[in-house]
PDB file of C-alpha atoms in Angstrom:
ATOM      1  CA  UNK A   1       2.908  30.366   6.835  1.00  0.00           C
ATOM      2  CA  UNK A   2       4.576  30.801   3.431  1.00  0.00           C
ATOM      3  CA  UNK A   3       7.345  28.654   2.006  1.00  0.00           C
ATOM      4  CA  UNK A   4       9.736  31.605   2.296  1.00  0.00           C
ATOM      5  CA  UNK A   5       9.028  31.914   6.036  1.00  0.00           C
ATOM      6  CA  UNK A   6       9.438  28.166   6.587  1.00  0.00           C
ATOM      7  CA  UNK A   7      12.806  28.123   4.841  1.00  0.00           C
ATOM      8  CA  UNK A   8      13.957  31.274   6.641  1.00  0.00           C
ATOM      9  CA  UNK A   9      13.071  29.856  10.055  1.00  0.00           C
ATOM     10  CA  UNK A  10      14.717  26.523   9.228  1.00  0.00           C
ATOM     11  CA  UNK A  11      17.886  28.280   8.068  1.00  0.00           C
ATOM     12  CA  UNK A  12      17.911  30.145  11.392  1.00  0.00           C
ATOM     13  CA  UNK A  13      17.901  26.831  13.277  1.00  0.00           C
ATOM     14  CA  UNK A  14      14.180  26.399  13.970  1.00  0.00           C
ATOM     15  CA  UNK A  15      13.017  22.844  13.213  1.00  0.00           C
ATOM     16  CA  UNK A  16       9.774  22.481  15.157  1.00  0.00           C
ATOM     17  CA  UNK A  17       6.750  23.039  12.898  1.00  0.00           C
ATOM     18  CA  UNK A  18       4.388  20.723  14.744  1.00  0.00           C
ATOM     19  CA  UNK A  19       0.689  21.108  13.966  1.00  0.00           C
ATOM     20  CA  UNK A  20       1.279  23.914  11.477  1.00  0.00           C
ATOM     21  CA  UNK A  21      -1.087  24.567   8.556  1.00  0.00           C
ATOM     22  CA  UNK A  22       0.890  24.279   5.321  1.00  0.00           C
ATOM     23  CA  UNK A  23      -1.905  23.134   3.043  1.00  0.00           C
ATOM     24  CA  UNK A  24      -0.854  23.377  -0.614  1.00  0.00           C
ATOM     25  CA  UNK A  25       2.563  24.866   0.199  1.00  0.00           C
ATOM     26  CA  UNK A  26       5.318  24.893  -2.454  1.00  0.00           C
ATOM     27  CA  UNK A  27       8.493  23.364  -0.996  1.00  0.00           C
ATOM     28  CA  UNK A  28       9.859  21.450  -3.938  1.00  0.00           C
ATOM     29  CA  UNK A  29      13.616  20.794  -3.702  1.00  0.00           C
ATOM     30  CA  UNK A  30      13.635  22.277  -0.177  1.00  0.00           C
ATOM     31  CA  UNK A  31      16.227  21.095   2.366  1.00  0.00           C
ATOM     32  CA  UNK A  32      14.308  20.358   5.599  1.00  0.00           C
ATOM     33  CA  UNK A  33      16.332  17.455   6.967  1.00  0.00           C
ATOM     34  CA  UNK A  34      15.361  16.505  10.522  1.00  0.00           C
ATOM     35  CA  UNK A  35      12.438  18.966  10.784  1.00  0.00           C
ATOM     36  CA  UNK A  36       9.352  18.203  12.877  1.00  0.00           C
ATOM     37  CA  UNK A  37       6.062  18.356  10.953  1.00  0.00           C
ATOM     38  CA  UNK A  38       4.143  15.997  13.220  1.00  0.00           C
ATOM     39  CA  UNK A  39       0.357  16.571  13.100  1.00  0.00           C
ATOM     40  CA  UNK A  40       0.884  19.291  10.469  1.00  0.00           C
ATOM     41  CA  UNK A  41      -1.553  19.820   7.593  1.00  0.00           C
ATOM     42  CA  UNK A  42       0.391  19.396   4.344  1.00  0.00           C
ATOM     43  CA  UNK A  43      -2.499  18.299   2.162  1.00  0.00           C
ATOM     44  CA  UNK A  44      -1.674  18.874  -1.502  1.00  0.00           C
ATOM     45  CA  UNK A  45       1.804  20.186  -0.643  1.00  0.00           C
ATOM     46  CA  UNK A  46       4.510  20.215  -3.322  1.00  0.00           C
ATOM     47  CA  UNK A  47       7.591  18.483  -1.886  1.00  0.00           C
ATOM     48  CA  UNK A  48       8.967  17.118  -5.134  1.00  0.00           C
ATOM     49  CA  UNK A  49      12.696  16.262  -4.863  1.00  0.00           C
ATOM     50  CA  UNK A  50      12.782  17.708  -1.323  1.00  0.00           C
ATOM     51  CA  UNK A  51      15.375  16.572   1.221  1.00  0.00           C
ATOM     52  CA  UNK A  52      13.272  15.202   4.087  1.00  0.00           C
ATOM     53  CA  UNK A  53      15.650  12.688   5.625  1.00  0.00           C
ATOM     54  CA  UNK A  54      14.720  11.899   9.255  1.00  0.00           C
ATOM     55  CA  UNK A  55      11.782  14.329   9.122  1.00  0.00           C
ATOM     56  CA  UNK A  56       8.974  13.672  11.610  1.00  0.00           C
ATOM     57  CA  UNK A  57       5.608  13.469   9.819  1.00  0.00           C
ATOM     58  CA  UNK A  58       3.889  11.448  12.552  1.00  0.00           C
ATOM     59  CA  UNK A  59       0.066  11.791  12.296  1.00  0.00           C
ATOM     60  CA  UNK A  60       0.470  14.533   9.669  1.00  0.00           C
ATOM     61  CA  UNK A  61      -1.975  15.081   6.799  1.00  0.00           C
ATOM     62  CA  UNK A  62      -0.225  14.542   3.471  1.00  0.00           C
ATOM     63  CA  UNK A  63      -3.255  13.577   1.378  1.00  0.00           C
ATOM     64  CA  UNK A  64      -2.578  14.144  -2.355  1.00  0.00           C
ATOM     65  CA  UNK A  65       0.867  15.616  -1.545  1.00  0.00           C
ATOM     66  CA  UNK A  66       3.518  15.478  -4.281  1.00  0.00           C
ATOM     67  CA  UNK A  67       6.711  13.799  -3.060  1.00  0.00           C
ATOM     68  CA  UNK A  68       8.068  12.257  -6.234  1.00  0.00           C
ATOM     69  CA  UNK A  69      11.832  11.854  -6.065  1.00  0.00           C
ATOM     70  CA  UNK A  70      11.918  13.106  -2.472  1.00  0.00           C
ATOM     71  CA  UNK A  71      14.472  11.831   0.051  1.00  0.00           C
ATOM     72  CA  UNK A  72      12.679  10.408   3.096  1.00  0.00           C
ATOM     73  CA  UNK A  73      15.256   7.988   4.436  1.00  0.00           C
ATOM     74  CA  UNK A  74      14.631   7.144   8.119  1.00  0.00           C
ATOM     75  CA  UNK A  75      11.626   9.496   8.135  1.00  0.00           C
ATOM     76  CA  UNK A  76       8.979   9.063  10.837  1.00  0.00           C
ATOM     77  CA  UNK A  77       5.714   8.440   8.981  1.00  0.00           C
ATOM     78  CA  UNK A  78       3.843   6.700  11.783  1.00  0.00           C
ATOM     79  CA  UNK A  79       0.055   7.000  11.446  1.00  0.00           C
ATOM     80  CA  UNK A  80       0.481   9.576   8.661  1.00  0.00           C
ATOM     81  CA  UNK A  81      -2.385  10.034   6.195  1.00  0.00           C
ATOM     82  CA  UNK A  82      -0.832   9.801   2.732  1.00  0.00           C
ATOM     83  CA  UNK A  83      -3.850   8.694   0.740  1.00  0.00           C
ATOM     84  CA  UNK A  84      -3.434   9.318  -2.994  1.00  0.00           C
ATOM     85  CA  UNK A  85       0.084  10.709  -2.430  1.00  0.00           C
ATOM     86  CA  UNK A  86       2.675  10.728  -5.218  1.00  0.00           C
ATOM     87  CA  UNK A  87       5.916   9.041  -4.072  1.00  0.00           C
ATOM     88  CA  UNK A  88       7.097   8.015  -7.529  1.00  0.00           C
ATOM     89  CA  UNK A  89      10.823   7.262  -7.294  1.00  0.00           C
ATOM     90  CA  UNK A  90      11.068   8.499  -3.698  1.00  0.00           C
ATOM     91  CA  UNK A  91      13.775   7.169  -1.387  1.00  0.00           C
ATOM     92  CA  UNK A  92      12.031   5.797   1.721  1.00  0.00           C
ATOM     93  CA  UNK A  93      14.786   3.486   2.907  1.00  0.00           C
ATOM     94  CA  UNK A  94      14.342   2.500   6.575  1.00  0.00           C
ATOM     95  CA  UNK A  95      11.336   4.827   6.946  1.00  0.00           C
ATOM     96  CA  UNK A  96       8.801   4.105   9.712  1.00  0.00           C
ATOM     97  CA  UNK A  97       5.334   3.614   8.165  1.00  0.00           C
ATOM     98  CA  UNK A  98       3.659   1.891  11.093  1.00  0.00           C
ATOM     99  CA  UNK A  99      -0.148   2.320  10.945  1.00  0.00           C
ATOM    100  CA  UNK A 100       0.188   4.735   7.997  1.00  0.00           C
ATOM    101  CA  UNK A 101      -2.549   5.185   5.392  1.00  0.00           C
ATOM    102  CA  UNK A 102      -1.230   5.041   1.821  1.00  0.00           C
ATOM    103  CA  UNK A 103      -4.430   3.999   0.103  1.00  0.00           C
ATOM    104  CA  UNK A 104      -4.221   4.606  -3.680  1.00  0.00           C
ATOM    105  CA  UNK A 105      -0.683   5.999  -3.272  1.00  0.00           C
ATOM    106  CA  UNK A 106       1.751   6.009  -6.204  1.00  0.00           C
ATOM    107  CA  UNK A 107       5.032   4.333  -5.221  1.00  0.00           C
ATOM    108  CA  UNK A 108       6.322   3.327  -8.642  1.00  0.00           C
ATOM    109  CA  UNK A 109      10.083   2.607  -8.493  1.00  0.00           C
ATOM    110  CA  UNK A 110      10.219   3.823  -4.863  1.00  0.00           C
ATOM    111  CA  UNK A 111      12.942   2.536  -2.528  1.00  0.00           C
ATOM    112  CA  UNK A 112      11.261   1.003   0.522  1.00  0.00           C
ATOM    113  CA  UNK A 113      14.092  -1.282   1.576  1.00  0.00           C
ATOM    114  CA  UNK A 114      14.166  -1.918   5.308  1.00  0.00           C
ATOM    115  CA  UNK A 115      11.005   0.127   5.878  1.00  0.00           C
ATOM    116  CA  UNK A 116       8.807  -0.722   8.881  1.00  0.00           C
ATOM    117  CA  UNK A 117       5.344  -1.079   7.359  1.00  0.00           C
ATOM    118  CA  UNK A 118       3.491  -2.961  10.070  1.00  0.00           C
ATOM    119  CA  UNK A 119      -0.213  -2.190  10.110  1.00  0.00           C
ATOM    120  CA  UNK A 120       0.010  -0.136   6.901  1.00  0.00           C
ATOM    121  CA  UNK A 121      -2.908   0.432   4.528  1.00  0.00           C
ATOM    122  CA  UNK A 122      -1.752   0.153   0.908  1.00  0.00           C
ATOM    123  CA  UNK A 123      -5.082  -0.789  -0.613  1.00  0.00           C
ATOM    124  CA  UNK A 124      -5.083  -0.012  -4.330  1.00  0.00           C
ATOM    125  CA  UNK A 125      -1.547   1.467  -4.221  1.00  0.00           C
ATOM    126  CA  UNK A 126       0.748   1.300  -7.250  1.00  0.00           C
ATOM    127  CA  UNK A 127       4.144  -0.187  -6.346  1.00  0.00           C
ATOM    128  CA  UNK A 128       5.273  -1.318  -9.769  1.00  0.00           C
ATOM    129  CA  UNK A 129       9.036  -1.766  -9.789  1.00  0.00           C
ATOM    130  CA  UNK A 130       9.364  -0.765  -6.137  1.00  0.00           C
ATOM    131  CA  UNK A 131      12.420  -1.970  -4.213  1.00  0.00           C
ATOM    132  CA  UNK A 132      11.208  -3.439  -0.926  1.00  0.00           C
ATOM    133  CA  UNK A 133      13.990  -5.776   0.105  1.00  0.00           C
ATOM    134  CA  UNK A 134      13.886  -6.411   3.862  1.00  0.00           C
ATOM    135  CA  UNK A 135      10.713  -4.386   4.490  1.00  0.00           C
ATOM    136  CA  UNK A 136       8.558  -5.471   7.449  1.00  0.00           C
ATOM    137  CA  UNK A 137       4.795  -5.842   6.965  1.00  0.00           C
ATOM    138  CA  UNK A 138       4.354  -8.501   9.626  1.00  0.00           C
ATOM    139  CA  UNK A 139       1.034  -8.860  11.417  1.00  0.00           C
ATOM    140  CA  UNK A 140       1.446  -8.847  15.174  1.00  0.00           C
ATOM    141  CA  UNK A 141      -1.593  -9.685  17.239  1.00  0.00           C
ATOM    142  CA  UNK A 142      -2.591  -7.027  19.793  1.00  0.00           C
ATOM    143  CA  UNK A 143       0.034  -4.665  18.351  1.00  0.00           C
ATOM    144  CA  UNK A 144      -0.527  -4.046  14.628  1.00  0.00           C
ATOM    145  CA  UNK A 145      -3.448  -4.743  12.318  1.00  0.00           C
ATOM    146  CA  UNK A 146      -3.022  -6.935   9.262  1.00  0.00           C
ATOM    147  CA  UNK A 147      -1.220  -5.046   6.496  1.00  0.00           C
ATOM    148  CA  UNK A 148      -3.813  -4.139   3.854  1.00  0.00           C
ATOM    149  CA  UNK A 149      -2.456  -4.695   0.345  1.00  0.00           C
ATOM    150  CA  UNK A 150      -5.789  -5.555  -1.287  1.00  0.00           C
ATOM    151  CA  UNK A 151      -5.655  -4.879  -5.011  1.00  0.00           C
ATOM    152  CA  UNK A 152      -2.132  -3.441  -4.795  1.00  0.00           C
ATOM    153  CA  UNK A 153      -0.001  -3.354  -7.952  1.00  0.00           C
ATOM    154  CA  UNK A 154       3.424  -4.849  -7.202  1.00  0.00           C
ATOM    155  CA  UNK A 155       4.223  -5.921 -10.722  1.00  0.00           C
ATOM    156  CA  UNK A 156       7.962  -6.418 -11.138  1.00  0.00           C
ATOM    157  CA  UNK A 157       8.690  -5.252  -7.582  1.00  0.00           C
ATOM    158  CA  UNK A 158      11.800  -6.462  -5.720  1.00  0.00           C
ATOM    159  CA  UNK A 159      10.485  -7.834  -2.411  1.00  0.00           C
ATOM    160  CA  UNK A 160      13.249 -10.256  -1.501  1.00  0.00           C
ATOM    161  CA  UNK A 161      13.145 -11.186   2.172  1.00  0.00           C
ATOM    162  CA  UNK A 162      10.059  -9.063   2.941  1.00  0.00           C
ATOM    163  CA  UNK A 163       8.042 -10.144   5.982  1.00  0.00           C
ATOM    164  CA  UNK A 164       4.389 -10.361   4.854  1.00  0.00           C
ATOM    165  CA  UNK A 165       3.218 -12.656   7.633  1.00  0.00           C
ATOM    166  CA  UNK A 166      -0.581 -12.460   7.805  1.00  0.00           C
ATOM    167  CA  UNK A 167      -0.802  -9.738   5.127  1.00  0.00           C
ATOM    168  CA  UNK A 168      -3.947  -9.344   3.022  1.00  0.00           C
ATOM    169  CA  UNK A 169      -2.935  -9.448  -0.666  1.00  0.00           C
ATOM    170  CA  UNK A 170      -6.365 -10.293  -2.047  1.00  0.00           C
ATOM    171  CA  UNK A 171      -6.516  -9.544  -5.800  1.00  0.00           C
ATOM    172  CA  UNK A 172      -2.974  -8.098  -5.723  1.00  0.00           C
ATOM    173  CA  UNK A 173      -0.988  -7.963  -8.976  1.00  0.00           C
ATOM    174  CA  UNK A 174       2.445  -9.474  -8.316  1.00  0.00           C
ATOM    175  CA  UNK A 175       3.275 -10.567 -11.841  1.00  0.00           C
ATOM    176  CA  UNK A 176       7.013 -10.973 -12.339  1.00  0.00           C
ATOM    177  CA  UNK A 177       7.840  -9.756  -8.831  1.00  0.00           C
ATOM    178  CA  UNK A 178      10.850 -11.172  -6.958  1.00  0.00           C
ATOM    179  CA  UNK A 179       9.621 -12.611  -3.660  1.00  0.00           C
ATOM    180  CA  UNK A 180      12.550 -14.910  -2.957  1.00  0.00           C
ATOM    181  CA  UNK A 181      12.662 -15.955   0.721  1.00  0.00           C
ATOM    182  CA  UNK A 182       9.591 -13.845   1.484  1.00  0.00           C
ATOM    183  CA  UNK A 183       7.610 -14.717   4.616  1.00  0.00           C
ATOM    184  CA  UNK A 184       3.959 -15.242   3.661  1.00  0.00           C
ATOM    185  CA  UNK A 185       2.812 -17.436   6.530  1.00  0.00           C
ATOM    186  CA  UNK A 186      -0.956 -17.093   7.051  1.00  0.00           C
ATOM    187  CA  UNK A 187      -1.074 -14.525   4.238  1.00  0.00           C
ATOM    188  CA  UNK A 188      -4.272 -14.097   2.235  1.00  0.00           C
ATOM    189  CA  UNK A 189      -3.616 -14.216  -1.514  1.00  0.00           C
ATOM    190  CA  UNK A 190      -7.087 -15.081  -2.793  1.00  0.00           C
ATOM    191  CA  UNK A 191      -7.465 -14.255  -6.516  1.00  0.00           C
ATOM    192  CA  UNK A 192      -4.009 -12.633  -6.592  1.00  0.00           C
ATOM    193  CA  UNK A 193      -2.008 -12.775  -9.826  1.00  0.00           C
ATOM    194  CA  UNK A 194       1.451 -14.251  -9.239  1.00  0.00           C
ATOM    195  CA  UNK A 195       2.229 -15.470 -12.731  1.00  0.00           C
ATOM    196  CA  UNK A 196       5.972 -15.571 -13.489  1.00  0.00           C
ATOM    197  CA  UNK A 197       6.709 -14.556  -9.877  1.00  0.00           C
ATOM    198  CA  UNK A 198       9.888 -15.725  -8.136  1.00  0.00           C
ATOM    199  CA  UNK A 199       9.147 -17.388  -4.786  1.00  0.00           C
ATOM    200  CA  UNK A 200      12.308 -19.462  -4.390  1.00  0.00           C
ATOM    201  CA  UNK A 201      12.829 -20.369  -0.744  1.00  0.00           C
ATOM    202  CA  UNK A 202       9.671 -18.476   0.267  1.00  0.00           C
ATOM    203  CA  UNK A 203       7.670 -19.406   3.368  1.00  0.00           C
ATOM    204  CA  UNK A 204       4.030 -19.956   2.361  1.00  0.00           C
ATOM    205  CA  UNK A 205       3.061 -22.227   5.234  1.00  0.00           C
ATOM    206  CA  UNK A 206      -0.710 -22.085   5.828  1.00  0.00           C
ATOM    207  CA  UNK A 207      -1.118 -19.321   3.237  1.00  0.00           C
ATOM    208  CA  UNK A 208      -4.452 -18.981   1.440  1.00  0.00           C
ATOM    209  CA  UNK A 209      -3.671 -19.295  -2.281  1.00  0.00           C
ATOM    210  CA  UNK A 210      -7.111 -20.425  -3.459  1.00  0.00           C
ATOM    211  CA  UNK A 211      -7.760 -19.383  -7.049  1.00  0.00           C
ATOM    212  CA  UNK A 212      -4.346 -17.738  -7.377  1.00  0.00           C
ATOM    213  CA  UNK A 213      -2.569 -17.575 -10.742  1.00  0.00           C
ATOM    214  CA  UNK A 214       0.957 -18.980 -10.266  1.00  0.00           C
ATOM    215  CA  UNK A 215       1.477 -20.050 -13.868  1.00  0.00           C
ATOM    216  CA  UNK A 216       5.151 -20.105 -14.761  1.00  0.00           C
ATOM    217  CA  UNK A 217       6.153 -19.173 -11.221  1.00  0.00           C
ATOM    218  CA  UNK A 218       9.405 -20.338  -9.629  1.00  0.00           C
ATOM    219  CA  UNK A 219       8.892 -21.918  -6.197  1.00  0.00           C
ATOM    220  CA  UNK A 220      12.131 -23.834  -5.876  1.00  0.00           C
ATOM    221  CA  UNK A 221      12.580 -25.126  -2.296  1.00  0.00           C
ATOM    222  CA  UNK A 222       9.553 -23.118  -1.128  1.00  0.00           C
ATOM    223  CA  UNK A 223       7.847 -24.097   2.140  1.00  0.00           C
ATOM    224  CA  UNK A 224       4.132 -24.523   1.384  1.00  0.00           C
ATOM    225  CA  UNK A 225       2.923 -26.872   4.117  1.00  0.00           C
ATOM    226  CA  UNK A 226      -0.812 -26.866   4.926  1.00  0.00           C
ATOM    227  CA  UNK A 227      -1.475 -24.125   2.380  1.00  0.00           C
ATOM    228  CA  UNK A 228      -4.796 -23.808   0.568  1.00  0.00           C
ATOM    229  CA  UNK A 229      -4.268 -24.126  -3.201  1.00  0.00           C
ATOM    230  CA  UNK A 230      -7.744 -25.171  -4.332  1.00  0.00           C
ATOM    231  CA  UNK A 231      -8.383 -24.140  -7.969  1.00  0.00           C
ATOM    232  CA  UNK A 232      -4.887 -22.624  -8.092  1.00  0.00           C
ATOM    233  CA  UNK A 233      -3.127 -22.379 -11.469  1.00  0.00           C
ATOM    234  CA  UNK A 234       0.429 -23.733 -11.371  1.00  0.00           C
ATOM    235  CA  UNK A 235       0.841 -24.605 -15.032  1.00  0.00           C
ATOM    236  CA  UNK A 236       4.540 -24.809 -15.981  1.00  0.00           C
ATOM    237  CA  UNK A 237       5.533 -23.701 -12.489  1.00  0.00           C
ATOM    238  CA  UNK A 238       8.882 -24.875 -11.095  1.00  0.00           C
ATOM    239  CA  UNK A 239       8.338 -26.446  -7.662  1.00  0.00           C
ATOM    240  CA  UNK A 240      11.571 -28.440  -7.494  1.00  0.00           C
ATOM    241  CA  UNK A 241      12.311 -29.500  -3.918  1.00  0.00           C
ATOM    242  CA  UNK A 242       9.297 -27.678  -2.478  1.00  0.00           C
ATOM    243  CA  UNK A 243       7.788 -28.903   0.799  1.00  0.00           C
ATOM    244  CA  UNK A 244       4.045 -29.251   0.221  1.00  0.00           C
ATOM    245  CA  UNK A 245       2.969 -31.664   2.925  1.00  0.00           C
ATOM    246  CA  UNK A 246      -0.764 -31.517   3.781  1.00  0.00           C
ATOM    247  CA  UNK A 247      -1.551 -28.960   1.069  1.00  0.00           C
ATOM    248  CA  UNK A 248      -5.020 -28.677  -0.452  1.00  0.00           C
ATOM    249  CA  UNK A 249      -4.628 -28.861  -4.244  1.00  0.00           C
ATOM    250  CA  UNK A 250      -8.134 -29.937  -5.196  1.00  0.00           C
ATOM    251  CA  UNK A 251      -8.934 -28.995  -8.826  1.00  0.00           C
ATOM    252  CA  UNK A 252      -5.551 -27.255  -9.137  1.00  0.00           C
ATOM    253  CA  UNK A 253      -3.941 -26.929 -12.587  1.00  0.00           C
ATOM    254  CA  UNK A 254      -0.347 -28.257 -12.693  1.00  0.00           C
ATOM    255  CA  UNK A 255       0.025 -28.986 -16.405  1.00  0.00           C
ATOM    256  CA  UNK A 256       3.716 -29.420 -17.306  1.00  0.00           C
ATOM    257  CA  UNK A 257       4.723 -28.304 -13.804  1.00  0.00           C
ATOM    258  CA  UNK A 258       8.121 -29.365 -12.443  1.00  0.00           C
ATOM    259  CA  UNK A 259       7.530 -31.238  -9.168  1.00  0.00           C
ATOM    260  CA  UNK A 260      10.876 -33.008  -9.006  1.00  0.00           C
ATOM    261  CA  UNK A 261      11.660 -34.225  -5.452  1.00  0.00           C
ATOM    262  CA  UNK A 262       8.618 -32.389  -4.063  1.00  0.00           C
ATOM    263  CA  UNK A 263       7.228 -33.470  -0.680  1.00  0.00           C
ATOM    264  CA  UNK A 264       3.495 -34.036  -1.224  1.00  0.00           C
ATOM    265  CA  UNK A 265       2.933 -36.256   1.801  1.00  0.00           C
ATOM    266  CA  UNK A 266      -0.793 -36.351   2.704  1.00  0.00           C
ATOM    267  CA  UNK A 267      -1.527 -33.752   0.021  1.00  0.00           C
ATOM    268  CA  UNK A 268      -5.057 -33.523  -1.381  1.00  0.00           C
ATOM    269  CA  UNK A 269      -4.727 -33.678  -5.176  1.00  0.00           C
ATOM    270  CA  UNK A 270      -8.295 -34.719  -5.898  1.00  0.00           C
ATOM    271  CA  UNK A 271      -9.364 -33.713  -9.419  1.00  0.00           C
ATOM    272  CA  UNK A 272      -6.050 -31.888  -9.915  1.00  0.00           C
ATOM    273  CA  UNK A 273      -4.650 -31.778 -13.448  1.00  0.00           C
ATOM    274  CA  UNK A 274      -0.998 -32.928 -13.494  1.00  0.00           C
ATOM    275  CA  UNK A 275      -0.840 -33.953 -17.135  1.00  0.00           C
ATOM    276  CA  UNK A 276       2.723 -33.899 -18.518  1.00  0.00           C
ATOM    277  CA  UNK A 277       4.022 -32.855 -15.077  1.00  0.00           C
ATOM    278  CA  UNK A 278       7.436 -34.000 -13.875  1.00  0.00           C
ATOM    279  CA  UNK A 279       7.108 -35.771 -10.505  1.00  0.00           C
ATOM    280  CA  UNK A 280      10.449 -37.585 -10.581  1.00  0.00           C
ATOM    281  CA  UNK A 281      11.358 -38.677  -7.020  1.00  0.00           C
ATOM    282  CA  UNK A 282       8.313 -36.890  -5.602  1.00  0.00           C
ATOM    283  CA  UNK A 283       7.001 -38.208  -2.278  1.00  0.00           C
ATOM    284  CA  UNK A 284       3.227 -38.742  -2.441  1.00  0.00           C
ATOM    285  CA  UNK A 285       2.937 -40.958   0.634  1.00  0.00           C
ATOM    286  CA  UNK A 286      -0.701 -41.024   1.854  1.00  0.00           C
ATOM    287  CA  UNK A 287      -1.705 -38.436  -0.772  1.00  0.00           C
ATOM    288  CA  UNK A 288      -5.357 -38.266  -1.866  1.00  0.00           C
ATOM    289  CA  UNK A 289      -5.536 -38.659  -5.650  1.00  0.00           C
ATOM    290  CA  UNK A 290      -9.238 -39.192  -6.391  1.00  0.00           C
ATOM    291  CA  UNK A 291      -9.799 -38.434 -10.110  1.00  0.00           C
ATOM    292  CA  UNK A 292      -6.380 -36.757 -10.362  1.00  0.00           C
ATOM    293  CA  UNK A 293      -5.063 -36.522 -13.928  1.00  0.00           C
ATOM    294  CA  UNK A 294      -1.484 -37.804 -14.392  1.00  0.00           C
ATOM    295  CA  UNK A 295      -1.804 -38.349 -18.138  1.00  0.00           C
ATOM    296  CA  UNK A 296       1.658 -38.504 -19.789  1.00  0.00           C
ATOM    297  CA  UNK A 297       3.315 -37.381 -16.552  1.00  0.00           C
ATOM    298  CA  UNK A 298       6.703 -38.523 -15.232  1.00  0.00           C
ATOM    299  CA  UNK A 299       6.407 -40.457 -11.963  1.00  0.00           C
ATOM    300  CA  UNK A 300       9.760 -42.207 -12.216  1.00  0.00           C
ATOM    301  CA  UNK A 301      11.254 -43.078  -8.792  1.00  0.00           C
ATOM    302  CA  UNK A 302       8.291 -41.443  -7.037  1.00  0.00           C
ATOM    303  CA  UNK A 303       6.896 -42.716  -3.723  1.00  0.00           C
ATOM    304  CA  UNK A 304       3.249 -43.773  -3.870  1.00  0.00           C
ATOM    305  CA  UNK A 305       3.074 -45.569  -0.520  1.00  0.00           C
ATOM    306  CA  UNK A 306      -0.531 -46.119   0.695  1.00  0.00           C
ATOM    307  CA  UNK A 307      -1.932 -44.108  -2.224  1.00  0.00           C
ATOM    308  CA  UNK A 308      -5.312 -45.050  -3.725  1.00  0.00           C
ATOM    309  CA  UNK A 309      -4.833 -44.995  -7.494  1.00  0.00           C
ATOM    310  CA  UNK A 310      -8.051 -46.647  -8.661  1.00  0.00           C
ATOM    311  CA  UNK A 311      -9.704 -43.442  -9.914  1.00  0.00           C
ATOM    312  CA  UNK A 312      -6.566 -41.561 -10.964  1.00  0.00           C
ATOM    313  CA  UNK A 313      -5.783 -41.194 -14.680  1.00  0.00           C
ATOM    314  CA  UNK A 314      -2.326 -42.706 -15.259  1.00  0.00           C
ATOM    315  CA  UNK A 315      -2.626 -43.062 -19.025  1.00  0.00           C
ATOM    316  CA  UNK A 316       0.787 -42.724 -20.630  1.00  0.00           C
ATOM    317  CA  UNK A 317       2.481 -41.995 -17.301  1.00  0.00           C
ATOM    318  CA  UNK A 318       6.115 -43.071 -16.800  1.00  0.00           C
ATOM    319  CA  UNK A 319       6.508 -44.957 -13.522  1.00  0.00           C
ATOM    320  CA  UNK A 320       9.868 -46.677 -13.710  1.00  0.00           C
ATOM    321  CA  UNK A 321      11.311 -47.257 -10.242  1.00  0.00           C
ATOM    322  CA  UNK A 322       8.199 -45.881  -8.529  1.00  0.00           C
ATOM    323  CA  UNK A 323       7.329 -47.334  -5.097  1.00  0.00           C
ATOM    324  CA  UNK A 324       3.781 -48.602  -5.589  1.00  0.00           C
ATOM    325  CA  UNK A 325       0.981 -48.712  -2.979  1.00  0.00           C
ATOM    326  CA  UNK A 326       1.414 -52.482  -2.552  1.00  0.00           C
ATOM    327  CA  UNK A 327       5.117 -52.106  -1.804  1.00  0.00           C
ATOM    328  CA  UNK A 328       6.339 -53.250  -5.224  1.00  0.00           C
ATOM    329  CA  UNK A 329       8.854 -51.265  -7.274  1.00  0.00           C
ATOM    330  CA  UNK A 330       7.410 -50.544 -10.710  1.00  0.00           C
ATOM    331  CA  UNK A 331       9.445 -51.950 -13.626  1.00  0.00           C
TER     332      UNK A 331
END
């Protein structure tokens, strides 16, 4: 069916185009609001700047389709195949992407706020500058698979309040992204790059952050209990007020990090480098500090109850008012 026929039928009130073959069709700037293209073949279609609000694309084939600047607010994109699709600058607010395949898709500067993205495959997708505030990528056992964001580019993206519970962000590029109050419980962030990222108030409980680059990141008041941070780089990161009880920070780099009033109860800091770090009023009760480096750090008014300090490097450290392992208050 040609683009002329599609537009003529739509203008006459026909909206059901289910299962139709429209491979490579030219419908740029077309007004098809509310149409049904479920299970249709739109591979390579040109839908640039088209009005597709509330359109049903469920289980449709949109591989390599061009949808840059298109309006897809509240569109049904469940189980759609949009591999290698171009959605640069598209408006996808409150769209339903459940179980959709967007592998290698281009979503630069796209609006994905409030989108339901549970079970989505975004492996290798480019989401630089995307607006994703309030999007849902939550893993739900027996309902949706883990959201696949392996190797995704989210540099500078706005992801405030996004639910990424259980998501796989292995090797993802999140440099400079805003992830304030994001839910990352049980998320996999192995070898991801989160330098200069904003994670203020984020929930990272039990997240896997081994080998992650968080240099210069802001994690003010973040919840990071029981997270794995072995070999993680947190140089010059701001962790003021963060809750980091029972974290694994073995061999982590925290040079010049701000750990003021951080809860590090029972944390494993063995061989971690905290030189020149600020740990004023930090709680390190029962922490494991074997061969930890606190050279020239600030431990004033910190709590070191039941901590074994015999192998830690405290050369040049300030410890005024610190509660020492023997119960004494350091002069």
